[in-house]
PDB file of C-alpha atoms in Angstrom:
ATOM      1  CA  MET P 745      34.713 206.512  67.148  1.00  0.00           C
ATOM      2  CA  PRO P 746      35.943 209.574  68.525  1.00  0.00           C
ATOM      3  CA  GLY P 747      37.279 209.893  72.030  1.00  0.00           C
ATOM      4  CA  PRO P 748      36.233 212.381  74.663  1.00  0.00           C
ATOM      5  CA  VAL P 749      38.823 215.180  73.526  1.00  0.00           C
ATOM      6  CA  ALA P 750      38.802 214.158  69.666  1.00  0.00           C
ATOM      7  CA  GLY P 751      35.051 214.306  69.573  1.00  0.00           C
ATOM      8  CA  VAL P 752      35.246 218.044  69.484  1.00  0.00           C
ATOM      9  CA  LEU P 753      36.931 220.580  66.960  1.00  0.00           C
ATOM     10  CA  GLN P 754      40.538 221.396  68.182  1.00  0.00           C
ATOM     11  CA  GLU P 755      40.998 224.585  66.451  1.00  0.00           C
ATOM     12  CA  PRO P 756      39.011 227.573  67.344  1.00  0.00           C
ATOM     13  CA  GLY P 757      38.109 229.835  64.518  1.00  0.00           C
ATOM     14  CA  VAL P 758      37.690 227.134  62.066  1.00  0.00           C
ATOM     15  CA  SER P 759      34.217 226.965  59.950  1.00  0.00           C
ATOM     16  CA  GLY P 760      33.484 230.818  60.867  1.00  0.00           C
ATOM     17  CA  GLY P 761      34.160 230.111  64.500  1.00  0.00           C
ATOM     18  CA  THR P 762      31.765 227.361  64.907  1.00  0.00           C
ATOM     19  CA  VAL P 763      32.560 224.881  67.680  1.00  0.00           C
ATOM     20  CA  SER P 764      31.252 221.317  67.649  1.00  0.00           C
ATOM     21  CA  GLY P 765      30.673 218.737  70.181  1.00  0.00           C
ATOM     22  CA  VAL P 766      30.011 215.039  69.261  1.00  0.00           C
ATOM     23  CA  CYS P 767      29.045 211.904  71.311  1.00  0.00           C
ATOM     24  CA  HIS P 768      28.202 208.476  70.198  1.00  0.00           C
ATOM     25  CA  GLY P 769      25.068 206.569  71.168  1.00  0.00           C
ATOM     26  CA  THR P 770      24.110 202.832  72.253  1.00  0.00           C
ATOM     27  CA  LEU P 771      22.407 199.984  70.822  1.00  0.00           C
ATOM     28  CA  GLY P 772      21.057 199.087  74.345  1.00  0.00           C
ATOM     29  CA  GLU P 773      23.460 197.125  76.659  1.00  0.00           C
ATOM     30  CA  LEU P 774      25.431 194.109  76.539  1.00  0.00           C
ATOM     31  CA  TYR P 775      24.570 193.456  80.184  1.00  0.00           C
ATOM     32  CA  GLN P 776      21.966 195.091  82.344  1.00  0.00           C
ATOM     33  CA  GLY P 777      21.469 193.512  85.951  1.00  0.00           C
ATOM     34  CA  PRO P 778      22.699 193.576  89.272  1.00  0.00           C
ATOM     35  CA  LEU P 779      26.615 194.509  90.401  1.00  0.00           C
ATOM     36  CA  ARG P 780      26.542 191.497  92.655  1.00  0.00           C
ATOM     37  CA  ALA P 781      23.995 189.093  93.949  1.00  0.00           C
ATOM     38  CA  GLY P 782      22.309 190.186  97.026  1.00  0.00           C
ATOM     39  CA  THR P 783      19.096 191.819  98.549  1.00  0.00           C
ATOM     40  CA  ASP P 784      19.939 195.233  97.664  1.00  0.00           C
ATOM     41  CA  PRO P 785      21.009 195.244  93.978  1.00  0.00           C
ATOM     42  CA  GLU P 786      22.218 198.491  92.171  1.00  0.00           C
ATOM     43  CA  ILE P 787      21.540 198.543  88.467  1.00  0.00           C
ATOM     44  CA  ALA P 788      24.878 198.069  86.548  1.00  0.00           C
ATOM     45  CA  VAL P 789      25.091 198.303  82.931  1.00  0.00           C
ATOM     46  CA  VAL P 790      27.791 197.759  79.927  1.00  0.00           C
ATOM     47  CA  SER P 791      26.619 199.946  77.262  1.00  0.00           C
ATOM     48  CA  PHE P 792      27.014 198.940  73.659  1.00  0.00           C
ATOM     49  CA  PRO P 793      28.448 201.822  71.686  1.00  0.00           C
ATOM     50  CA  VAL P 794      27.051 202.208  68.202  1.00  0.00           C
ATOM     51  CA  ASP P 795      28.800 204.263  65.351  1.00  0.00           C
ATOM     52  CA  ARG P 796      25.741 206.674  65.247  1.00  0.00           C
ATOM     53  CA  HIS P 797      26.174 210.078  66.826  1.00  0.00           C
ATOM     54  CA  SER P 798      24.696 213.128  68.482  1.00  0.00           C
ATOM     55  CA  TRP P 799      26.176 216.703  67.333  1.00  0.00           C
ATOM     56  CA  VAL P 800      26.074 220.056  69.202  1.00  0.00           C
ATOM     57  CA  TYR P 801      27.258 223.394  67.296  1.00  0.00           C
ATOM     58  CA  PHE P 802      27.870 226.653  68.882  1.00  0.00           C
ATOM     59  CA  THR P 803      28.325 229.801  66.822  1.00  0.00           C
ATOM     60  CA  PRO P 804      29.621 232.970  68.660  1.00  0.00           C
ATOM     61  CA  ARG P 805      27.920 236.139  66.998  1.00  0.00           C
ATOM     62  CA  THR P 806      29.842 239.355  67.016  1.00  0.00           C
ATOM     63  CA  THR P 807      26.698 241.591  66.295  1.00  0.00           C
ATOM     64  CA  ALA P 808      24.378 242.546  68.678  1.00  0.00           C
ATOM     65  CA  GLY P 809      20.910 241.664  68.471  1.00  0.00           C
ATOM     66  CA  SER P 810      18.005 239.887  70.051  1.00  0.00           C
ATOM     67  CA  PRO P 811      18.876 236.432  71.552  1.00  0.00           C
ATOM     68  CA  ARG P 812      17.511 233.595  69.478  1.00  0.00           C
ATOM     69  CA  PRO P 813      15.899 230.803  71.587  1.00  0.00           C
ATOM     70  CA  PRO P 814      18.161 227.861  72.264  1.00  0.00           C
ATOM     71  CA  ALA P 815      18.307 224.778  69.688  1.00  0.00           C
ATOM     72  CA  LEU P 816      19.037 222.662  72.771  1.00  0.00           C
ATOM     73  CA  GLY P 817      16.513 220.369  74.312  1.00  0.00           C
ATOM     74  CA  GLU P 818      15.407 220.748  77.691  1.00  0.00           C
ATOM     75  CA  LYS P 819      17.997 218.329  79.142  1.00  0.00           C
ATOM     76  CA  SER P 820      20.714 219.750  77.045  1.00  0.00           C
ATOM     77  CA  ALA P 821      20.032 223.265  78.068  1.00  0.00           C
ATOM     78  CA  THR P 822      20.124 222.219  81.918  1.00  0.00           C
ATOM     79  CA  ALA P 823      23.569 220.354  81.318  1.00  0.00           C
ATOM     80  CA  ALA P 824      24.641 223.894  79.808  1.00  0.00           C
ATOM     81  CA  ARG P 825      23.418 226.065  82.521  1.00  0.00           C
ATOM     82  CA  LEU P 826      24.800 223.441  85.102  1.00  0.00           C
ATOM     83  CA  PHE P 827      28.381 223.697  83.448  1.00  0.00           C
ATOM     84  CA  LEU P 828      28.278 227.221  83.308  1.00  0.00           C
ATOM     85  CA  ASP P 829      27.357 227.680  87.153  1.00  0.00           C
ATOM     86  CA  HIS P 830      30.227 224.947  87.977  1.00  0.00           C
ATOM     87  CA  TYR P 831      32.702 227.191  86.325  1.00  0.00           C
ATOM     88  CA  GLY P 832      31.300 230.580  87.198  1.00  0.00           C
ATOM     89  CA  LEU P 833      31.016 231.451  83.460  1.00  0.00           C
ATOM     90  CA  THR P 834      28.895 233.472  81.190  1.00  0.00           C
ATOM     91  CA  LEU P 835      27.970 232.100  77.645  1.00  0.00           C
ATOM     92  CA  PRO P 836      28.951 234.607  74.899  1.00  0.00           C
ATOM     93  CA  PRO P 837      26.184 235.817  72.180  1.00  0.00           C
ATOM     94  CA  GLY P 838      25.922 232.941  69.696  1.00  0.00           C
ATOM     95  CA  ASP P 839      23.608 230.445  68.286  1.00  0.00           C
ATOM     96  CA  TRP P 840      23.068 226.601  68.975  1.00  0.00           C
ATOM     97  CA  HIS P 841      22.493 224.040  66.169  1.00  0.00           C
ATOM     98  CA  THR P 842      21.997 220.365  66.732  1.00  0.00           C
ATOM     99  CA  HIS P 843      21.738 217.201  64.837  1.00  0.00           C
ATOM    100  CA  SER P 844      21.112 213.423  65.714  1.00  0.00           C
ATOM    101  CA  GLU P 845      21.118 210.042  64.332  1.00  0.00           C
ATOM    102  CA  LEU P 846      19.866 208.732  67.544  1.00  0.00           C
ATOM    103  CA  PRO P 847      16.246 208.246  67.961  1.00  0.00           C
ATOM    104  CA  VAL P 848      14.318 209.019  71.041  1.00  0.00           C
ATOM    105  CA  GLY P 849      13.095 206.612  73.466  1.00  0.00           C
ATOM    106  CA  VAL P 850      13.844 203.338  72.150  1.00  0.00           C
ATOM    107  CA  GLY P 851      17.496 202.617  74.137  1.00  0.00           C
ATOM    108  CA  MET P 852      19.981 204.372  72.178  1.00  0.00           C
ATOM    109  CA  ALA P 853      21.126 206.693  74.967  1.00  0.00           C
ATOM    110  CA  SER P 854      19.943 209.855  72.930  1.00  0.00           C
ATOM    111  CA  SER P 855      19.441 212.074  75.734  1.00  0.00           C
ATOM    112  CA  THR P 856      22.815 211.087  77.329  1.00  0.00           C
ATOM    113  CA  ALA P 857      24.456 211.458  74.061  1.00  0.00           C
ATOM    114  CA  ASP P 858      22.861 214.977  73.471  1.00  0.00           C
ATOM    115  CA  ILE P 859      23.934 216.175  76.975  1.00  0.00           C
ATOM    116  CA  VAL P 860      27.521 214.888  76.731  1.00  0.00           C
ATOM    117  CA  ALA P 861      27.801 216.337  73.217  1.00  0.00           C
ATOM    118  CA  THR P 862      26.770 219.900  74.639  1.00  0.00           C
ATOM    119  CA  LEU P 863      29.385 219.584  77.410  1.00  0.00           C
ATOM    120  CA  ARG P 864      31.957 218.537  74.939  1.00  0.00           C
ATOM    121  CA  CYS P 865      30.952 221.763  72.794  1.00  0.00           C
ATOM    122  CA  LEU P 866      30.958 223.955  75.970  1.00  0.00           C
ATOM    123  CA  PHE P 867      34.739 222.692  77.021  1.00  0.00           C
ATOM    124  CA  ARG P 868      35.839 223.600  73.446  1.00  0.00           C
ATOM    125  CA  VAL P 869      34.233 227.034  73.708  1.00  0.00           C
ATOM    126  CA  PHE P 870      35.727 227.970  76.639  1.00  0.00           C
ATOM    127  CA  SER P 871      39.157 226.325  75.606  1.00  0.00           C
ATOM    128  CA  LEU P 872      39.143 224.096  78.909  1.00  0.00           C
ATOM    129  CA  PRO P 873      40.219 220.378  78.942  1.00  0.00           C
ATOM    130  CA  TYR P 874      37.739 217.765  78.877  1.00  0.00           C
ATOM    131  CA  ASP P 875      36.826 216.873  82.505  1.00  0.00           C
ATOM    132  CA  THR P 876      35.042 213.541  83.204  1.00  0.00           C
ATOM    133  CA  ASP P 877      34.338 214.450  86.474  1.00  0.00           C
ATOM    134  CA  VAL P 878      32.504 217.522  85.780  1.00  0.00           C
ATOM    135  CA  VAL P 879      30.297 215.500  82.884  1.00  0.00           C
ATOM    136  CA  LEU P 880      29.480 212.705  85.530  1.00  0.00           C
ATOM    137  CA  GLY P 881      28.603 215.741  88.204  1.00  0.00           C
ATOM    138  CA  VAL P 882      26.287 217.178  85.544  1.00  0.00           C
ATOM    139  CA  LEU P 883      24.497 213.993  84.535  1.00  0.00           C
ATOM    140  CA  ALA P 884      24.108 213.210  87.965  1.00  0.00           C
ATOM    141  CA  GLY P 885      22.118 216.307  88.213  1.00  0.00           C
ATOM    142  CA  ILE P 886      19.807 215.419  85.522  1.00  0.00           C
ATOM    143  CA  GLU P 887      19.348 211.665  84.864  1.00  0.00           C
ATOM    144  CA  ARG P 888      20.229 207.986  85.011  1.00  0.00           C
ATOM    145  CA  ALA P 889      22.961 207.652  82.250  1.00  0.00           C
ATOM    146  CA  ASP P 890      24.691 205.478  80.265  1.00  0.00           C
ATOM    147  CA  SER P 891      28.696 205.636  79.688  1.00  0.00           C
ATOM    148  CA  VAL P 892      28.869 207.209  76.247  1.00  0.00           C
ATOM    149  CA  PHE P 893      31.138 209.835  77.904  1.00  0.00           C
ATOM    150  CA  LEU P 894      33.923 207.109  77.789  1.00  0.00           C
ATOM    151  CA  ASP P 895      35.488 205.818  74.563  1.00  0.00           C
ATOM    152  CA  GLU P 896      35.672 202.706  75.594  1.00  0.00           C
ATOM    153  CA  PHE P 897      33.467 199.756  77.289  1.00  0.00           C
ATOM    154  CA  ALA P 898      32.838 200.121  81.010  1.00  0.00           C
ATOM    155  CA  LEU P 899      30.776 198.401  83.623  1.00  0.00           C
ATOM    156  CA  TYR P 900      28.886 201.324  84.919  1.00  0.00           C
ATOM    157  CA  LEU P 901      26.521 202.007  87.900  1.00  0.00           C
ATOM    158  CA  SER P 902      23.904 204.267  86.119  1.00  0.00           C
ATOM    159  CA  GLY P 903      22.052 205.268  89.002  1.00  0.00           C
ATOM    160  CA  ARG P 904      25.140 206.274  90.930  1.00  0.00           C
ATOM    161  CA  HIS P 905      27.156 207.464  87.932  1.00  0.00           C
ATOM    162  CA  ARG P 906      30.236 205.376  88.818  1.00  0.00           C
ATOM    163  CA  VAL P 907      32.577 203.662  86.741  1.00  0.00           C
ATOM    164  CA  VAL P 908      33.455 200.207  88.306  1.00  0.00           C
ATOM    165  CA  ARG P 909      35.685 199.025  85.854  1.00  0.00           C
ATOM    166  CA  ARG P 910      36.887 199.926  82.294  1.00  0.00           C
ATOM    167  CA  LEU P 911      37.025 197.123  79.682  1.00  0.00           C
ATOM    168  CA  GLY P 912      38.867 198.473  77.082  1.00  0.00           C
ATOM    169  CA  LEU P 913      38.697 198.880  73.381  1.00  0.00           C
ATOM    170  CA  ASP P 914      39.420 195.046  72.021  1.00  0.00           C
ATOM    171  CA  VAL P 915      36.096 193.894  71.528  1.00  0.00           C
ATOM    172  CA  GLY P 916      33.684 194.982  68.355  1.00  0.00           C
ATOM    173  CA  PHE P 917      30.711 193.607  66.476  1.00  0.00           C
ATOM    174  CA  HIS P 918      28.828 193.864  63.168  1.00  0.00           C
ATOM    175  CA  THR P 919      24.872 194.325  64.204  1.00  0.00           C
ATOM    176  CA  ALA P 920      21.567 193.557  62.647  1.00  0.00           C
ATOM    177  CA  TYR P 921      18.809 194.882  64.582  1.00  0.00           C
ATOM    178  CA  VAL P 922      15.304 196.205  64.481  1.00  0.00           C
ATOM    179  CA  THR P 923      13.287 198.697  66.597  1.00  0.00           C
ATOM    180  CA  GLU P 924      10.249 197.189  68.103  1.00  0.00           C
ATOM    181  CA  PRO P 925       7.069 199.445  68.616  1.00  0.00           C
ATOM    182  CA  GLY P 926       6.514 201.429  71.765  1.00  0.00           C
ATOM    183  CA  THR P 927       8.791 203.009  74.404  1.00  0.00           C
ATOM    184  CA  VAL P 928       9.688 202.086  77.998  1.00  0.00           C
ATOM    185  CA  ASP P 929       9.350 204.348  81.000  1.00  0.00           C
ATOM    186  CA  THR P 930      12.526 203.256  82.953  1.00  0.00           C
ATOM    187  CA  ALA P 931      11.591 204.998  86.313  1.00  0.00           C
ATOM    188  CA  ALA P 932       8.387 203.143  86.383  1.00  0.00           C
ATOM    189  CA  VAL P 933       9.854 199.691  85.609  1.00  0.00           C
ATOM    190  CA  THR P 934      12.921 200.223  87.832  1.00  0.00           C
ATOM    191  CA  PRO P 935      11.214 198.482  90.947  1.00  0.00           C
ATOM    192  CA  LEU P 936      10.230 195.513  88.833  1.00  0.00           C
ATOM    193  CA  LEU P 937      13.712 195.201  87.696  1.00  0.00           C
ATOM    194  CA  LEU P 938      15.294 195.016  91.201  1.00  0.00           C
ATOM    195  CA  ASP P 939      12.832 192.406  92.242  1.00  0.00           C
ATOM    196  CA  HIS P 940      13.878 190.292  89.013  1.00  0.00           C
ATOM    197  CA  TYR P 941      17.487 190.854  90.109  1.00  0.00           C
ATOM    198  CA  ARG P 942      16.854 189.718  93.545  1.00  0.00           C
ATOM    199  CA  ARG P 943      15.378 186.490  92.290  1.00  0.00           C
ATOM    200  CA  ARG P 944      17.927 185.801  89.447  1.00  0.00           C
ATOM    201  CA  GLY P 945      20.874 187.224  91.467  1.00  0.00           C
ATOM    202  CA  GLU P 946      23.033 184.275  91.011  1.00  0.00           C
ATOM    203  CA  GLU P 947      22.467 183.789  87.157  1.00  0.00           C
ATOM    204  CA  TYR P 948      23.326 187.592  86.518  1.00  0.00           C
ATOM    205  CA  GLN P 949      26.409 187.038  88.667  1.00  0.00           C
ATOM    206  CA  ARG P 950      27.549 184.288  86.449  1.00  0.00           C
ATOM    207  CA  CYS P 951      26.595 186.044  83.324  1.00  0.00           C
ATOM    208  CA  LEU P 952      28.674 189.258  84.097  1.00  0.00           C
ATOM    209  CA  THR P 953      31.813 186.982  85.492  1.00  0.00           C
ATOM    210  CA  ASP P 954      31.484 185.294  81.907  1.00  0.00           C
ATOM    211  CA  LEU P 955      31.190 188.874  80.245  1.00  0.00           C
ATOM    212  CA  VAL P 956      34.176 190.189  82.045  1.00  0.00           C
ATOM    213  CA  LYS P 957      36.150 187.087  81.242  1.00  0.00           C
ATOM    214  CA  GLY P 958      35.495 187.576  77.723  1.00  0.00           C
ATOM    215  CA  PHE P 959      36.261 191.339  77.759  1.00  0.00           C
ATOM    216  CA  ASP P 960      39.458 190.561  79.949  1.00  0.00           C
ATOM    217  CA  SER P 961      40.769 188.137  77.082  1.00  0.00           C
ATOM    218  CA  GLY P 962      39.568 189.752  74.000  1.00  0.00           C
ATOM    219  CA  ASP P 963      37.113 187.156  72.818  1.00  0.00           C
ATOM    220  CA  PRO P 964      34.175 188.809  71.299  1.00  0.00           C
ATOM    221  CA  ALA P 965      32.585 185.479  70.911  1.00  0.00           C
ATOM    222  CA  ALA P 966      32.399 184.964  74.688  1.00  0.00           C
ATOM    223  CA  VAL P 967      31.088 188.385  74.914  1.00  0.00           C
ATOM    224  CA  ALA P 968      28.447 187.553  72.586  1.00  0.00           C
ATOM    225  CA  ARG P 969      27.344 184.243  74.388  1.00  0.00           C
ATOM    226  CA  ALA P 970      27.275 186.328  77.784  1.00  0.00           C
ATOM    227  CA  ALA P 971      25.267 189.220  76.359  1.00  0.00           C
ATOM    228  CA  THR P 972      22.937 186.702  74.898  1.00  0.00           C
ATOM    229  CA  THR P 973      22.288 185.365  78.481  1.00  0.00           C
ATOM    230  CA  SER P 974      21.435 188.929  79.779  1.00  0.00           C
ATOM    231  CA  ALA P 975      19.001 189.502  76.958  1.00  0.00           C
ATOM    232  CA  ALA P 976      17.411 186.188  77.867  1.00  0.00           C
ATOM    233  CA  LEU P 977      17.099 187.028  81.411  1.00  0.00           C
ATOM    234  CA  SER P 978      15.680 190.409  80.563  1.00  0.00           C
ATOM    235  CA  GLN P 979      12.891 188.454  78.899  1.00  0.00           C
ATOM    236  CA  GLU P 980      11.443 187.622  81.954  1.00  0.00           C
ATOM    237  CA  VAL P 981      10.569 191.071  83.091  1.00  0.00           C
ATOM    238  CA  LEU P 982      10.756 193.511  79.855  1.00  0.00           C
ATOM    239  CA  PRO P 983      10.077 190.884  76.684  1.00  0.00           C
ATOM    240  CA  LYS P 984      10.887 191.887  73.294  1.00  0.00           C
ATOM    241  CA  ALA P 985       8.233 190.318  70.957  1.00  0.00           C
ATOM    242  CA  THR P 986      10.966 189.124  68.307  1.00  0.00           C
ATOM    243  CA  PHE P 987      13.419 188.082  70.727  1.00  0.00           C
ATOM    244  CA  GLY P 988      12.371 184.194  70.698  1.00  0.00           C
ATOM    245  CA  SER P 989      12.282 184.162  66.818  1.00  0.00           C
ATOM    246  CA  LEU P 990      15.752 185.624  66.681  1.00  0.00           C
ATOM    247  CA  GLN P 991      16.922 183.210  69.073  1.00  0.00           C
ATOM    248  CA  ALA P 992      15.634 180.234  67.033  1.00  0.00           C
ATOM    249  CA  HIS P 993      17.257 181.194  63.859  1.00  0.00           C
ATOM    250  CA  ARG P 994      20.331 182.445  65.263  1.00  0.00           C
ATOM    251  CA  GLU P 995      22.611 179.777  64.052  1.00  0.00           C
ATOM    252  CA  ARG P 996      21.060 179.711  60.600  1.00  0.00           C
ATOM    253  CA  PHE P 997      22.607 183.228  59.979  1.00  0.00           C
ATOM    254  CA  GLY P 998      25.666 182.339  61.832  1.00  0.00           C
ATOM    255  CA  ALA P 999      25.297 184.998  64.478  1.00  0.00           C
ATOM    256  CA  ASP P1000      27.144 184.644  67.433  1.00  0.00           C
ATOM    257  CA  GLY P1001      24.497 186.269  69.749  1.00  0.00           C
ATOM    258  CA  VAL P1002      21.402 188.348  70.363  1.00  0.00           C
ATOM    259  CA  PHE P1003      21.632 191.590  72.096  1.00  0.00           C
ATOM    260  CA  VAL P1004      18.679 193.984  73.425  1.00  0.00           C
ATOM    261  CA  ALA P1005      18.188 197.205  74.863  1.00  0.00           C
ATOM    262  CA  HIS P1006      17.111 195.887  78.146  1.00  0.00           C
ATOM    263  CA  THR P1007      14.930 198.885  78.946  1.00  0.00           C
ATOM    264  CA  GLY P1008      14.183 200.187  75.478  1.00  0.00           C
ATOM    265  CA  CYS P1009      12.899 198.532  72.267  1.00  0.00           C
ATOM    266  CA  LEU P1010      16.047 197.282  70.273  1.00  0.00           C
ATOM    267  CA  VAL P1011      16.626 193.767  69.461  1.00  0.00           C
ATOM    268  CA  GLY P1012      19.315 192.268  67.058  1.00  0.00           C
ATOM    269  CA  TYR P1013      22.143 190.012  66.472  1.00  0.00           C
ATOM    270  CA  LEU P1014      25.617 190.153  67.233  1.00  0.00           C
ATOM    271  CA  PHE P1015      28.448 188.961  64.333  1.00  0.00           C
ATOM    272  CA  THR P1016      32.129 188.781  65.156  1.00  0.00           C
ATOM    273  CA  SER P1017      32.839 188.935  61.533  1.00  0.00           C
ATOM    274  CA  ARG P1018      31.053 191.335  58.836  1.00  0.00           C
ATOM    275  CA  PRO P1019      28.116 189.158  57.141  1.00  0.00           C
ATOM    276  CA  ARG P1020      28.330 188.861  53.591  1.00  0.00           C
ATOM    277  CA  ALA P1021      25.914 190.348  51.241  1.00  0.00           C
ATOM    278  CA  GLY P1022      23.737 187.200  50.846  1.00  0.00           C
ATOM    279  CA  VAL P1023      23.519 186.880  54.393  1.00  0.00           C
ATOM    280  CA  LYS P1024      22.364 190.583  54.720  1.00  0.00           C
ATOM    281  CA  SER P1025      19.973 189.985  52.221  1.00  0.00           C
ATOM    282  CA  GLU P1026      18.472 186.869  53.994  1.00  0.00           C
ATOM    283  CA  LEU P1027      18.648 188.804  57.325  1.00  0.00           C
ATOM    284  CA  SER P1028      16.610 191.393  55.737  1.00  0.00           C
ATOM    285  CA  ALA P1029      14.006 189.145  54.612  1.00  0.00           C
ATOM    286  CA  PHE P1030      13.882 187.183  57.644  1.00  0.00           C
ATOM    287  CA  PHE P1031      13.346 190.308  59.685  1.00  0.00           C
ATOM    288  CA  HIS P1032      10.752 191.767  56.997  1.00  0.00           C
ATOM    289  CA  SER P1033       8.901 188.628  57.681  1.00  0.00           C
ATOM    290  CA  LEU P1034       8.345 189.464  61.337  1.00  0.00           C
ATOM    291  CA  GLY P1035       7.332 192.999  60.292  1.00  0.00           C
ATOM    292  CA  HIS P1036      10.454 195.126  60.851  1.00  0.00           C
ATOM    293  CA  GLN P1037      13.014 196.528  58.688  1.00  0.00           C
ATOM    294  CA  CYS P1038      16.362 195.921  59.729  1.00  0.00           C
ATOM    295  CA  THR P1039      19.484 198.110  60.202  1.00  0.00           C
ATOM    296  CA  PHE P1040      22.972 197.141  59.937  1.00  0.00           C
ATOM    297  CA  ALA P1041      25.415 198.866  62.124  1.00  0.00           C
ATOM    298  CA  GLN P1042      28.919 198.671  63.686  1.00  0.00           C
ATOM    299  CA  GLY P1043      29.010 198.381  67.509  1.00  0.00           C
ATOM    300  CA  GLY P1044      31.866 198.374  69.847  1.00  0.00           C
ATOM    301  CA  TYR P1045      35.422 199.375  69.170  1.00  0.00           C
ATOM    302  CA  GLY P1046      37.443 196.196  68.013  1.00  0.00           C
TER     303      GLY P1046
END
């Protein structure tokens, strides 16, 4: 996946002056839970990057004319305003265009990816170096966020917008996943999550310890096992209808683990090796029997 600077066009003037910012999304999280056991837990996440993206384009206009309404969503437009205010800049005349492979409201970090892609585009419009601190400041003014502004795994406090620990680029997975119907109101379920984290703090602590050890040793199978534990703990408060079936058939398909979007609608298998065509056919039939069309995608970096 492109890094923070490689994610924008490097040469102004190409493609008729169009500048682009790109940001990957996620397949939920490999971990979501308390940073540490205690009576006042903070929500920590290890987002699961996916090779699906949001694009934002800006094309300057040299001719005068009535300004066109921005093609940016509300949060991206707010991000652009905060960016311009921070640097004391005025956007030149031009037109925005956007494209996204990330469905909204299912746990793929679509709005955060849109915001980051917008900011990456703006850094390039004004020939400014990409500044993670500025990105974090803008995100903090808009929403709880995922760590898609980084080009590596990270243990991240989504509410405080703080990177606790970077976890590197050594781990990657092949996935087969489905999107269950419905959406989750993250703000509404936060009190339920925090109560759950208080009750199961020690289990989460062991899970997070195992996950970090897996990253430190570059062991994707260990990371997959810890991700499965985090997903199972999440079932107690925000259950996925197909999770039990996926768990029951995991060994049949040779999957190394199960992952979910903890406050979304995604659930799927983690594979440390690419499934063969025959296994993909069996997986597709299995998910179809559960009433869903499955999708195959590469996640992580290794």
